[in-house]
Amino acid sequence: MYGIKDYVSRAKKFINNKSNIGPRKLSTLMIYATDLCDSQCKHCNIWAKRPVKYLSFEKIKEIMRSKAVSKDTAIGLEGGEFMLHPEAMKIMEWFKKNHPNFDLLSNCLKPESLIEAVKKFPPKRLYISLDGDKETYQHMRGKDGYDRVIQVIQELKDIVPISTMFTLSPYNNFDDMRHVAEVCKKEGVDMRVGVYNDMSFFDTDDKAHETGIATKTAEKLIPNYIDGDKDLEVKEGINKPIFTDLTDSNFKEKIPAIVKEFKENYDFLVLYDEWRKGDLKMSCNSIIDSLCILPNGDVPLCQNLDVKIGNVFNRSLDEIINDKETKKTQKHYQHNCNGCWVNFHRKYDVVLHRMFEKYFGKGMTEKMFGKYQWEADRKKTYAKYMKETEAEFA
């Protein structure tokens, strides 16, 4: 969970980058170190990518030497499944010694190796995936890994801060969200709610924000796909019909009340409904100071669009983000794209706009970031919108 210091630090970098006066600095850098994954998720087909690609330990160290990366740049290590990277332990050891401000993302299907790594080289925060109860988990992720996730939570929650990540998708619903929230409350860990999006890197199938009932096509067959864990073999008979809540006309009313006990989730969900209907519009500012690097070295403009601004095997990260064409592309999409509801980008935009609006008013916020609206009534403030929404669906 980000605190006020994190947001202040990020605001400084955003202002620096927007001014174009000096070299750009990154607030957040997500390193997709490998696309190898031992899950078989319906909502993400990264596990089907072949040939498998890696960012080597040496390449990651080279990236970290970039001038754009400062000591308070938040680094995310993920995949695929990061723990399947052949140099995972070496990479984590280096980060613990040289850049402790790093987070680790995992599916927890290899609990012993994950627990060992976190105990030896604890990240600032551990993010783990849990998208429903035991039956939904297996249906959605293709593996019977629910108990392993619970094992990791129980063994590591007193060692490192944990955020359990729930993605509302065409393969689960609000009952599953409620279940995960109850697990988090029981175990005393944080919960982060996200929404399924069409993200190029993850090769998604169903159309986000439009799919009423999951329409997953035939399972992808991967030649020589070896999981190496017979305990997680997919069992026959698990084909749970899911009636997703993603497009429900009573979306806001159905959001579980328990979600309000975890910060920055409830407003993200109700505002998603406004965005999905086309009533919420705001600039995308996170692309100015936050990037991700894919296993093949590509640096996309954002996590959602299939727009690349460079590749770290061809140019350095500093050259890429300070390039005139990069700045031109970012400026264009910053003010002309309202096309996703991806956590990595839109949660920041929501926080940015609501905080500026709280202290400086809507008019001054629009002068800073451009015109925006939380719902159909363009003049309505965030505070008034949330007050009315909570009263209506209390």
PDB file of N, CA and C in Angstrom, residues 202-292:
ATOM      1  N   PHE A 202      -0.311 -10.344 -22.550  1.00  0.00           N
ATOM      2  CA  PHE A 202      -0.907 -11.524 -21.929  1.00  0.00           C
ATOM      3  C   PHE A 202      -1.791 -12.335 -22.889  1.00  0.00           C
ATOM      4  N   ASP A 203      -1.906 -11.908 -24.139  1.00  0.00           N
ATOM      5  CA  ASP A 203      -2.647 -12.673 -25.152  1.00  0.00           C
ATOM      6  C   ASP A 203      -4.033 -13.086 -24.668  1.00  0.00           C
ATOM      7  N   THR A 204      -4.817 -12.141 -24.187  1.00  0.00           N
ATOM      8  CA  THR A 204      -6.137 -12.453 -23.660  1.00  0.00           C
ATOM      9  C   THR A 204      -7.092 -12.884 -24.767  1.00  0.00           C
ATOM     10  N   ASP A 205      -8.104 -13.694 -24.395  1.00  0.00           N
ATOM     11  CA  ASP A 205      -9.072 -14.217 -25.361  1.00  0.00           C
ATOM     12  C   ASP A 205     -10.371 -13.408 -25.368  1.00  0.00           C
ATOM     13  N   ASP A 206     -11.090 -13.446 -24.253  1.00  0.00           N
ATOM     14  CA  ASP A 206     -12.386 -12.784 -24.186  1.00  0.00           C
ATOM     15  C   ASP A 206     -12.246 -11.272 -24.203  1.00  0.00           C
ATOM     16  N   LYS A 207     -13.227 -10.607 -24.778  1.00  0.00           N
ATOM     17  CA  LYS A 207     -13.195  -9.159 -24.913  1.00  0.00           C
ATOM     18  C   LYS A 207     -13.533  -8.509 -23.578  1.00  0.00           C
ATOM     19  N   ALA A 208     -12.584  -7.808 -23.016  1.00  0.00           N
ATOM     20  CA  ALA A 208     -12.795  -7.164 -21.715  1.00  0.00           C
ATOM     21  C   ALA A 208     -13.906  -6.126 -21.809  1.00  0.00           C
ATOM     22  N   HIS A 209     -14.661  -6.015 -20.708  1.00  0.00           N
ATOM     23  CA  HIS A 209     -15.693  -4.992 -20.536  1.00  0.00           C
ATOM     24  C   HIS A 209     -16.917  -5.210 -21.412  1.00  0.00           C
ATOM     25  N   GLU A 210     -16.907  -6.273 -22.215  1.00  0.00           N
ATOM     26  CA  GLU A 210     -18.060  -6.553 -23.071  1.00  0.00           C
ATOM     27  C   GLU A 210     -18.611  -7.956 -22.849  1.00  0.00           C
ATOM     28  N   THR A 211     -17.772  -8.862 -22.381  1.00  0.00           N
ATOM     29  CA  THR A 211     -18.161 -10.258 -22.245  1.00  0.00           C
ATOM     30  C   THR A 211     -19.103 -10.459 -21.067  1.00  0.00           C
ATOM     31  N   GLY A 212     -20.305 -10.944 -21.326  1.00  0.00           N
ATOM     32  CA  GLY A 212     -21.259 -11.196 -20.261  1.00  0.00           C
ATOM     33  C   GLY A 212     -21.047 -12.549 -19.618  1.00  0.00           C
ATOM     34  N   ILE A 213     -20.766 -13.569 -20.440  1.00  0.00           N
ATOM     35  CA  ILE A 213     -20.492 -14.913 -19.946  1.00  0.00           C
ATOM     36  C   ILE A 213     -19.214 -15.387 -20.622  1.00  0.00           C
ATOM     37  N   ALA A 214     -18.324 -16.002 -19.872  1.00  0.00           N
ATOM     38  CA  ALA A 214     -17.039 -16.427 -20.414  1.00  0.00           C
ATOM     39  C   ALA A 214     -17.225 -17.289 -21.658  1.00  0.00           C
ATOM     40  N   THR A 215     -16.502 -16.971 -22.707  1.00  0.00           N
ATOM     41  CA  THR A 215     -16.624 -17.701 -23.976  1.00  0.00           C
ATOM     42  C   THR A 215     -15.289 -18.280 -24.398  1.00  0.00           C
ATOM     43  N   LYS A 216     -14.514 -18.705 -23.427  1.00  0.00           N
ATOM     44  CA  LYS A 216     -13.171 -19.231 -23.683  1.00  0.00           C
ATOM     45  C   LYS A 216     -13.159 -20.241 -24.825  1.00  0.00           C
ATOM     46  N   THR A 217     -12.266 -20.039 -25.766  1.00  0.00           N
ATOM     47  CA  THR A 217     -12.140 -20.956 -26.891  1.00  0.00           C
ATOM     48  C   THR A 217     -11.419 -22.221 -26.445  1.00  0.00           C
ATOM     49  N   ALA A 218     -11.202 -23.125 -27.376  1.00  0.00           N
ATOM     50  CA  ALA A 218     -10.545 -24.394 -27.048  1.00  0.00           C
ATOM     51  C   ALA A 218      -9.188 -24.145 -26.402  1.00  0.00           C
ATOM     52  N   GLU A 219      -8.846 -25.005 -25.448  1.00  0.00           N
ATOM     53  CA  GLU A 219      -7.576 -24.850 -24.745  1.00  0.00           C
ATOM     54  C   GLU A 219      -6.411 -24.915 -25.726  1.00  0.00           C
ATOM     55  N   LYS A 220      -5.428 -24.098 -25.512  1.00  0.00           N
ATOM     56  CA  LYS A 220      -4.235 -24.107 -26.360  1.00  0.00           C
ATOM     57  C   LYS A 220      -3.380 -25.332 -26.024  1.00  0.00           C
ATOM     58  N   LEU A 221      -2.934 -26.020 -27.036  1.00  0.00           N
ATOM     59  CA  LEU A 221      -2.083 -27.182 -26.830  1.00  0.00           C
ATOM     60  C   LEU A 221      -0.643 -26.777 -27.100  1.00  0.00           C
ATOM     61  N   ILE A 222       0.214 -26.956 -26.126  1.00  0.00           N
ATOM     62  CA  ILE A 222       1.605 -26.540 -26.247  1.00  0.00           C
ATOM     63  C   ILE A 222       2.491 -27.777 -26.395  1.00  0.00           C
ATOM     64  N   PRO A 223       3.140 -27.932 -27.524  1.00  0.00           N
ATOM     65  CA  PRO A 223       4.037 -29.077 -27.704  1.00  0.00           C
ATOM     66  C   PRO A 223       5.117 -29.101 -26.622  1.00  0.00           C
ATOM     67  N   ASN A 224       5.330 -30.264 -26.055  1.00  0.00           N
ATOM     68  CA  ASN A 224       6.382 -30.446 -25.049  1.00  0.00           C
ATOM     69  C   ASN A 224       6.177 -29.584 -23.807  1.00  0.00           C
ATOM     70  N   TYR A 225       4.900 -29.214 -23.527  1.00  0.00           N
ATOM     71  CA  TYR A 225       4.637 -28.447 -22.304  1.00  0.00           C
ATOM     72  C   TYR A 225       4.772 -29.383 -21.118  1.00  0.00           C
ATOM     73  N   ILE A 226       5.755 -29.113 -20.269  1.00  0.00           N
ATOM     74  CA  ILE A 226       5.990 -29.956 -19.094  1.00  0.00           C
ATOM     75  C   ILE A 226       5.875 -29.100 -17.842  1.00  0.00           C
ATOM     76  N   ASP A 227       4.930 -29.446 -16.996  1.00  0.00           N
ATOM     77  CA  ASP A 227       4.736 -28.672 -15.776  1.00  0.00           C
ATOM     78  C   ASP A 227       5.697 -29.115 -14.685  1.00  0.00           C
ATOM     79  N   GLY A 228       5.962 -30.413 -14.638  1.00  0.00           N
ATOM     80  CA  GLY A 228       6.906 -30.904 -13.637  1.00  0.00           C
ATOM     81  C   GLY A 228       6.328 -31.044 -12.258  1.00  0.00           C
ATOM     82  N   ASP A 229       4.995 -30.973 -12.113  1.00  0.00           N
ATOM     83  CA  ASP A 229       4.362 -31.066 -10.806  1.00  0.00           C
ATOM     84  C   ASP A 229       3.071 -31.851 -10.955  1.00  0.00           C
ATOM     85  N   LYS A 230       3.132 -33.164 -10.731  1.00  0.00           N
ATOM     86  CA  LYS A 230       1.968 -34.017 -10.925  1.00  0.00           C
ATOM     87  C   LYS A 230       0.838 -33.700  -9.960  1.00  0.00           C
ATOM     88  N   ASP A 231       1.172 -33.091  -8.828  1.00  0.00           N
ATOM     89  CA  ASP A 231       0.141 -32.735  -7.860  1.00  0.00           C
ATOM     90  C   ASP A 231      -0.785 -31.645  -8.386  1.00  0.00           C
ATOM     91  N   LEU A 232      -0.332 -30.928  -9.432  1.00  0.00           N
ATOM     92  CA  LEU A 232      -1.138 -29.842  -9.971  1.00  0.00           C
ATOM     93  C   LEU A 232      -1.731 -30.167 -11.335  1.00  0.00           C
ATOM     94  N   GLU A 233      -1.791 -31.449 -11.678  1.00  0.00           N
ATOM     95  CA  GLU A 233      -2.382 -31.816 -12.949  1.00  0.00           C
ATOM     96  C   GLU A 233      -3.839 -31.366 -12.995  1.00  0.00           C
ATOM     97  N   VAL A 234      -4.268 -30.885 -14.150  1.00  0.00           N
ATOM     98  CA  VAL A 234      -5.640 -30.424 -14.308  1.00  0.00           C
ATOM     99  C   VAL A 234      -6.594 -31.605 -14.177  1.00  0.00           C
ATOM    100  N   LYS A 235      -7.595 -31.463 -13.313  1.00  0.00           N
ATOM    101  CA  LYS A 235      -8.552 -32.541 -13.083  1.00  0.00           C
ATOM    102  C   LYS A 235      -9.764 -32.386 -13.996  1.00  0.00           C
ATOM    103  N   GLU A 236     -10.293 -33.517 -14.483  1.00  0.00           N
ATOM    104  CA  GLU A 236     -11.477 -33.481 -15.337  1.00  0.00           C
ATOM    105  C   GLU A 236     -12.701 -33.118 -14.495  1.00  0.00           C
ATOM    106  N   GLY A 237     -13.678 -32.547 -15.146  1.00  0.00           N
ATOM    107  CA  GLY A 237     -14.934 -32.257 -14.448  1.00  0.00           C
ATOM    108  C   GLY A 237     -15.018 -30.868 -13.861  1.00  0.00           C
ATOM    109  N   ILE A 238     -13.935 -30.111 -13.904  1.00  0.00           N
ATOM    110  CA  ILE A 238     -13.969 -28.737 -13.390  1.00  0.00           C
ATOM    111  C   ILE A 238     -14.200 -27.801 -14.577  1.00  0.00           C
ATOM    112  N   ASN A 239     -15.429 -27.501 -14.825  1.00  0.00           N
ATOM    113  CA  ASN A 239     -15.784 -26.590 -15.921  1.00  0.00           C
ATOM    114  C   ASN A 239     -16.944 -25.727 -15.436  1.00  0.00           C
ATOM    115  N   LYS A 240     -16.701 -25.028 -14.384  1.00  0.00           N
ATOM    116  CA  LYS A 240     -17.718 -24.258 -13.671  1.00  0.00           C
ATOM    117  C   LYS A 240     -18.294 -23.144 -14.547  1.00  0.00           C
ATOM    118  N   PRO A 241     -19.628 -23.131 -14.748  1.00  0.00           N
ATOM    119  CA  PRO A 241     -20.220 -22.022 -15.513  1.00  0.00           C
ATOM    120  C   PRO A 241     -20.160 -20.738 -14.701  1.00  0.00           C
ATOM    121  N   ILE A 242     -19.577 -19.717 -15.266  1.00  0.00           N
ATOM    122  CA  ILE A 242     -19.407 -18.450 -14.563  1.00  0.00           C
ATOM    123  C   ILE A 242     -20.247 -17.364 -15.228  1.00  0.00           C
ATOM    124  N   PHE A 243     -21.093 -16.736 -14.438  1.00  0.00           N
ATOM    125  CA  PHE A 243     -21.844 -15.591 -14.924  1.00  0.00           C
ATOM    126  C   PHE A 243     -21.172 -14.355 -14.349  1.00  0.00           C
ATOM    127  N   THR A 244     -20.337 -13.756 -15.174  1.00  0.00           N
ATOM    128  CA  THR A 244     -19.510 -12.657 -14.694  1.00  0.00           C
ATOM    129  C   THR A 244     -20.342 -11.428 -14.351  1.00  0.00           C
ATOM    130  N   ASP A 245     -19.816 -10.625 -13.445  1.00  0.00           N
ATOM    131  CA  ASP A 245     -20.465  -9.367 -13.063  1.00  0.00           C
ATOM    132  C   ASP A 245     -19.877  -8.183 -13.809  1.00  0.00           C
ATOM    133  N   LEU A 246     -18.947  -8.425 -14.715  1.00  0.00           N
ATOM    134  CA  LEU A 246     -18.251  -7.335 -15.392  1.00  0.00           C
ATOM    135  C   LEU A 246     -19.198  -6.381 -16.118  1.00  0.00           C
ATOM    136  N   THR A 247     -20.251  -6.923 -16.697  1.00  0.00           N
ATOM    137  CA  THR A 247     -21.138  -6.086 -17.502  1.00  0.00           C
ATOM    138  C   THR A 247     -22.539  -5.968 -16.911  1.00  0.00           C
ATOM    139  N   ASP A 248     -22.708  -6.339 -15.658  1.00  0.00           N
ATOM    140  CA  ASP A 248     -24.028  -6.305 -15.019  1.00  0.00           C
ATOM    141  C   ASP A 248     -24.531  -4.872 -14.905  1.00  0.00           C
ATOM    142  N   SER A 249     -25.808  -4.661 -15.225  1.00  0.00           N
ATOM    143  CA  SER A 249     -26.386  -3.320 -15.152  1.00  0.00           C
ATOM    144  C   SER A 249     -26.500  -2.827 -13.705  1.00  0.00           C
ATOM    145  N   ASN A 250     -26.450  -3.762 -12.758  1.00  0.00           N
ATOM    146  CA  ASN A 250     -26.482  -3.413 -11.332  1.00  0.00           C
ATOM    147  C   ASN A 250     -25.104  -3.591 -10.696  1.00  0.00           C
ATOM    148  N   PHE A 251     -24.090  -3.309 -11.467  1.00  0.00           N
ATOM    149  CA  PHE A 251     -22.701  -3.532 -11.054  1.00  0.00           C
ATOM    150  C   PHE A 251     -22.401  -2.918  -9.687  1.00  0.00           C
ATOM    151  N   LYS A 252     -22.653  -1.638  -9.519  1.00  0.00           N
ATOM    152  CA  LYS A 252     -22.307  -0.939  -8.272  1.00  0.00           C
ATOM    153  C   LYS A 252     -23.031  -1.531  -7.075  1.00  0.00           C
ATOM    154  N   GLU A 253     -24.276  -1.860  -7.284  1.00  0.00           N
ATOM    155  CA  GLU A 253     -25.083  -2.402  -6.193  1.00  0.00           C
ATOM    156  C   GLU A 253     -24.550  -3.739  -5.703  1.00  0.00           C
ATOM    157  N   LYS A 254     -23.926  -4.492  -6.586  1.00  0.00           N
ATOM    158  CA  LYS A 254     -23.467  -5.833  -6.242  1.00  0.00           C
ATOM    159  C   LYS A 254     -22.073  -5.879  -5.626  1.00  0.00           C
ATOM    160  N   ILE A 255     -21.343  -4.763  -5.632  1.00  0.00           N
ATOM    161  CA  ILE A 255     -19.990  -4.767  -5.067  1.00  0.00           C
ATOM    162  C   ILE A 255     -20.058  -5.156  -3.590  1.00  0.00           C
ATOM    163  N   PRO A 256     -19.331  -6.181  -3.163  1.00  0.00           N
ATOM    164  CA  PRO A 256     -19.386  -6.620  -1.764  1.00  0.00           C
ATOM    165  C   PRO A 256     -18.976  -5.505  -0.799  1.00  0.00           C
ATOM    166  N   ALA A 257     -19.743  -5.329   0.253  1.00  0.00           N
ATOM    167  CA  ALA A 257     -19.469  -4.265   1.220  1.00  0.00           C
ATOM    168  C   ALA A 257     -18.098  -4.417   1.862  1.00  0.00           C
ATOM    169  N   ILE A 258     -17.634  -5.659   2.016  1.00  0.00           N
ATOM    170  CA  ILE A 258     -16.352  -5.904   2.679  1.00  0.00           C
ATOM    171  C   ILE A 258     -15.188  -5.277   1.922  1.00  0.00           C
ATOM    172  N   VAL A 259     -15.360  -5.032   0.620  1.00  0.00           N
ATOM    173  CA  VAL A 259     -14.302  -4.443  -0.192  1.00  0.00           C
ATOM    174  C   VAL A 259     -13.936  -3.046   0.305  1.00  0.00           C
ATOM    175  N   LYS A 260     -14.908  -2.362   0.925  1.00  0.00           N
ATOM    176  CA  LYS A 260     -14.666  -1.013   1.437  1.00  0.00           C
ATOM    177  C   LYS A 260     -13.635  -1.005   2.569  1.00  0.00           C
ATOM    178  N   GLU A 261     -13.380  -2.171   3.159  1.00  0.00           N
ATOM    179  CA  GLU A 261     -12.411  -2.264   4.252  1.00  0.00           C
ATOM    180  C   GLU A 261     -10.971  -2.262   3.752  1.00  0.00           C
ATOM    181  N   PHE A 262     -10.799  -2.316   2.432  1.00  0.00           N
ATOM    182  CA  PHE A 262      -9.466  -2.285   1.836  1.00  0.00           C
ATOM    183  C   PHE A 262      -9.372  -1.044   0.947  1.00  0.00           C
ATOM    184  N   LYS A 263      -8.401  -0.181   1.233  1.00  0.00           N
ATOM    185  CA  LYS A 263      -8.299   1.111   0.560  1.00  0.00           C
ATOM    186  C   LYS A 263      -8.092   0.990  -0.949  1.00  0.00           C
ATOM    187  N   GLU A 264      -8.606   2.004  -1.652  1.00  0.00           N
ATOM    188  CA  GLU A 264      -8.378   2.187  -3.091  1.00  0.00           C
ATOM    189  C   GLU A 264      -8.936   1.055  -3.945  1.00  0.00           C
ATOM    190  N   ASN A 265      -9.973   0.385  -3.457  1.00  0.00           N
ATOM    191  CA  ASN A 265     -10.620  -0.656  -4.242  1.00  0.00           C
ATOM    192  C   ASN A 265     -12.056  -0.298  -4.604  1.00  0.00           C
ATOM    193  N   TYR A 266     -12.815   0.174  -3.605  1.00  0.00           N
ATOM    194  CA  TYR A 266     -14.226   0.459  -3.852  1.00  0.00           C
ATOM    195  C   TYR A 266     -14.396   1.552  -4.909  1.00  0.00           C
ATOM    196  N   ASP A 267     -13.673   2.665  -4.744  1.00  0.00           N
ATOM    197  CA  ASP A 267     -13.825   3.734  -5.730  1.00  0.00           C
ATOM    198  C   ASP A 267     -13.335   3.291  -7.106  1.00  0.00           C
ATOM    199  N   PHE A 268     -12.306   2.446  -7.152  1.00  0.00           N
ATOM    200  CA  PHE A 268     -11.797   1.942  -8.419  1.00  0.00           C
ATOM    201  C   PHE A 268     -12.865   1.128  -9.149  1.00  0.00           C
ATOM    202  N   LEU A 269     -13.674   0.397  -8.388  1.00  0.00           N
ATOM    203  CA  LEU A 269     -14.712  -0.435  -8.983  1.00  0.00           C
ATOM    204  C   LEU A 269     -15.916   0.382  -9.450  1.00  0.00           C
ATOM    205  N   VAL A 270     -16.387   1.304  -8.605  1.00  0.00           N
ATOM    206  CA  VAL A 270     -17.555   2.088  -9.023  1.00  0.00           C
ATOM    207  C   VAL A 270     -17.193   3.007 -10.191  1.00  0.00           C
ATOM    208  N   LEU A 271     -15.970   3.504 -10.193  1.00  0.00           N
ATOM    209  CA  LEU A 271     -15.544   4.352 -11.299  1.00  0.00           C
ATOM    210  C   LEU A 271     -15.318   3.528 -12.575  1.00  0.00           C
ATOM    211  N   TYR A 272     -14.952   2.264 -12.411  1.00  0.00           N
ATOM    212  CA  TYR A 272     -14.862   1.377 -13.583  1.00  0.00           C
ATOM    213  C   TYR A 272     -16.204   1.306 -14.291  1.00  0.00           C
ATOM    214  N   ASP A 273     -17.269   1.201 -13.515  1.00  0.00           N
ATOM    215  CA  ASP A 273     -18.601   1.127 -14.102  1.00  0.00           C
ATOM    216  C   ASP A 273     -18.916   2.396 -14.898  1.00  0.00           C
ATOM    217  N   GLU A 274     -18.514   3.555 -14.372  1.00  0.00           N
ATOM    218  CA  GLU A 274     -18.719   4.813 -15.096  1.00  0.00           C
ATOM    219  C   GLU A 274     -17.876   4.847 -16.369  1.00  0.00           C
ATOM    220  N   TRP A 275     -16.636   4.360 -16.254  1.00  0.00           N
ATOM    221  CA  TRP A 275     -15.744   4.333 -17.420  1.00  0.00           C
ATOM    222  C   TRP A 275     -16.283   3.393 -18.494  1.00  0.00           C
ATOM    223  N   ARG A 276     -16.740   2.191 -18.060  1.00  0.00           N
ATOM    224  CA  ARG A 276     -17.260   1.198 -18.999  1.00  0.00           C
ATOM    225  C   ARG A 276     -18.449   1.747 -19.786  1.00  0.00           C
ATOM    226  N   LYS A 277     -19.270   2.558 -19.133  1.00  0.00           N
ATOM    227  CA  LYS A 277     -20.443   3.147 -19.789  1.00  0.00           C
ATOM    228  C   LYS A 277     -20.077   4.350 -20.656  1.00  0.00           C
ATOM    229  N   GLY A 278     -18.807   4.790 -20.566  1.00  0.00           N
ATOM    230  CA  GLY A 278     -18.357   5.915 -21.369  1.00  0.00           C
ATOM    231  C   GLY A 278     -18.554   7.262 -20.721  1.00  0.00           C
ATOM    232  N   ASP A 279     -18.882   7.268 -19.433  1.00  0.00           N
ATOM    233  CA  ASP A 279     -19.156   8.530 -18.736  1.00  0.00           C
ATOM    234  C   ASP A 279     -17.954   9.089 -17.985  1.00  0.00           C
ATOM    235  N   LEU A 280     -16.959   8.243 -17.685  1.00  0.00           N
ATOM    236  CA  LEU A 280     -15.755   8.724 -17.010  1.00  0.00           C
ATOM    237  C   LEU A 280     -14.671   8.966 -18.054  1.00  0.00           C
ATOM    238  N   LYS A 281     -14.087  10.149 -17.979  1.00  0.00           N
ATOM    239  CA  LYS A 281     -13.021  10.512 -18.918  1.00  0.00           C
ATOM    240  C   LYS A 281     -11.936  11.270 -18.168  1.00  0.00           C
ATOM    241  N   MET A 282     -10.694  10.826 -18.330  1.00  0.00           N
ATOM    242  CA  MET A 282      -9.579  11.545 -17.725  1.00  0.00           C
ATOM    243  C   MET A 282      -8.293  11.222 -18.476  1.00  0.00           C
ATOM    244  N   SER A 283      -7.345  12.130 -18.373  1.00  0.00           N
ATOM    245  CA  SER A 283      -6.065  11.925 -19.042  1.00  0.00           C
ATOM    246  C   SER A 283      -5.298  10.789 -18.384  1.00  0.00           C
ATOM    247  N   CYS A 284      -4.375  10.199 -19.141  1.00  0.00           N
ATOM    248  CA  CYS A 284      -3.557   9.106 -18.622  1.00  0.00           C
ATOM    249  C   CYS A 284      -2.165   9.639 -18.321  1.00  0.00           C
ATOM    250  N   ASN A 285      -1.883   9.858 -17.054  1.00  0.00           N
ATOM    251  CA  ASN A 285      -0.630  10.502 -16.657  1.00  0.00           C
ATOM    252  C   ASN A 285       0.461   9.536 -16.220  1.00  0.00           C
ATOM    253  N   SER A 286       0.081   8.322 -15.864  1.00  0.00           N
ATOM    254  CA  SER A 286       1.065   7.369 -15.347  1.00  0.00           C
ATOM    255  C   SER A 286       2.105   6.981 -16.393  1.00  0.00           C
ATOM    256  N   ILE A 287       1.750   7.098 -17.697  1.00  0.00           N
ATOM    257  CA  ILE A 287       2.707   6.699 -18.736  1.00  0.00           C
ATOM    258  C   ILE A 287       3.910   7.633 -18.795  1.00  0.00           C
ATOM    259  N   ILE A 288       3.821   8.783 -18.128  1.00  0.00           N
ATOM    260  CA  ILE A 288       4.926   9.742 -18.133  1.00  0.00           C
ATOM    261  C   ILE A 288       6.058   9.314 -17.210  1.00  0.00           C
ATOM    262  N   ASP A 289       5.727   8.591 -16.129  1.00  0.00           N
ATOM    263  CA  ASP A 289       6.775   8.253 -15.154  1.00  0.00           C
ATOM    264  C   ASP A 289       6.825   6.771 -14.782  1.00  0.00           C
ATOM    265  N   SER A 290       6.026   5.949 -15.460  1.00  0.00           N
ATOM    266  CA  SER A 290       5.999   4.522 -15.130  1.00  0.00           C
ATOM    267  C   SER A 290       6.056   3.680 -16.394  1.00  0.00           C
ATOM    268  N   LEU A 291       6.941   2.700 -16.382  1.00  0.00           N
ATOM    269  CA  LEU A 291       7.137   1.852 -17.556  1.00  0.00           C
ATOM    270  C   LEU A 291       7.247   0.387 -17.158  1.00  0.00           C
ATOM    271  N   CYS A 292       7.146  -0.478 -18.155  1.00  0.00           N
ATOM    272  CA  CYS A 292       7.471  -1.882 -17.939  1.00  0.00           C
ATOM    273  C   CYS A 292       8.378  -2.352 -19.077  1.00  0.00           C
TER     274      CYS A 292
END
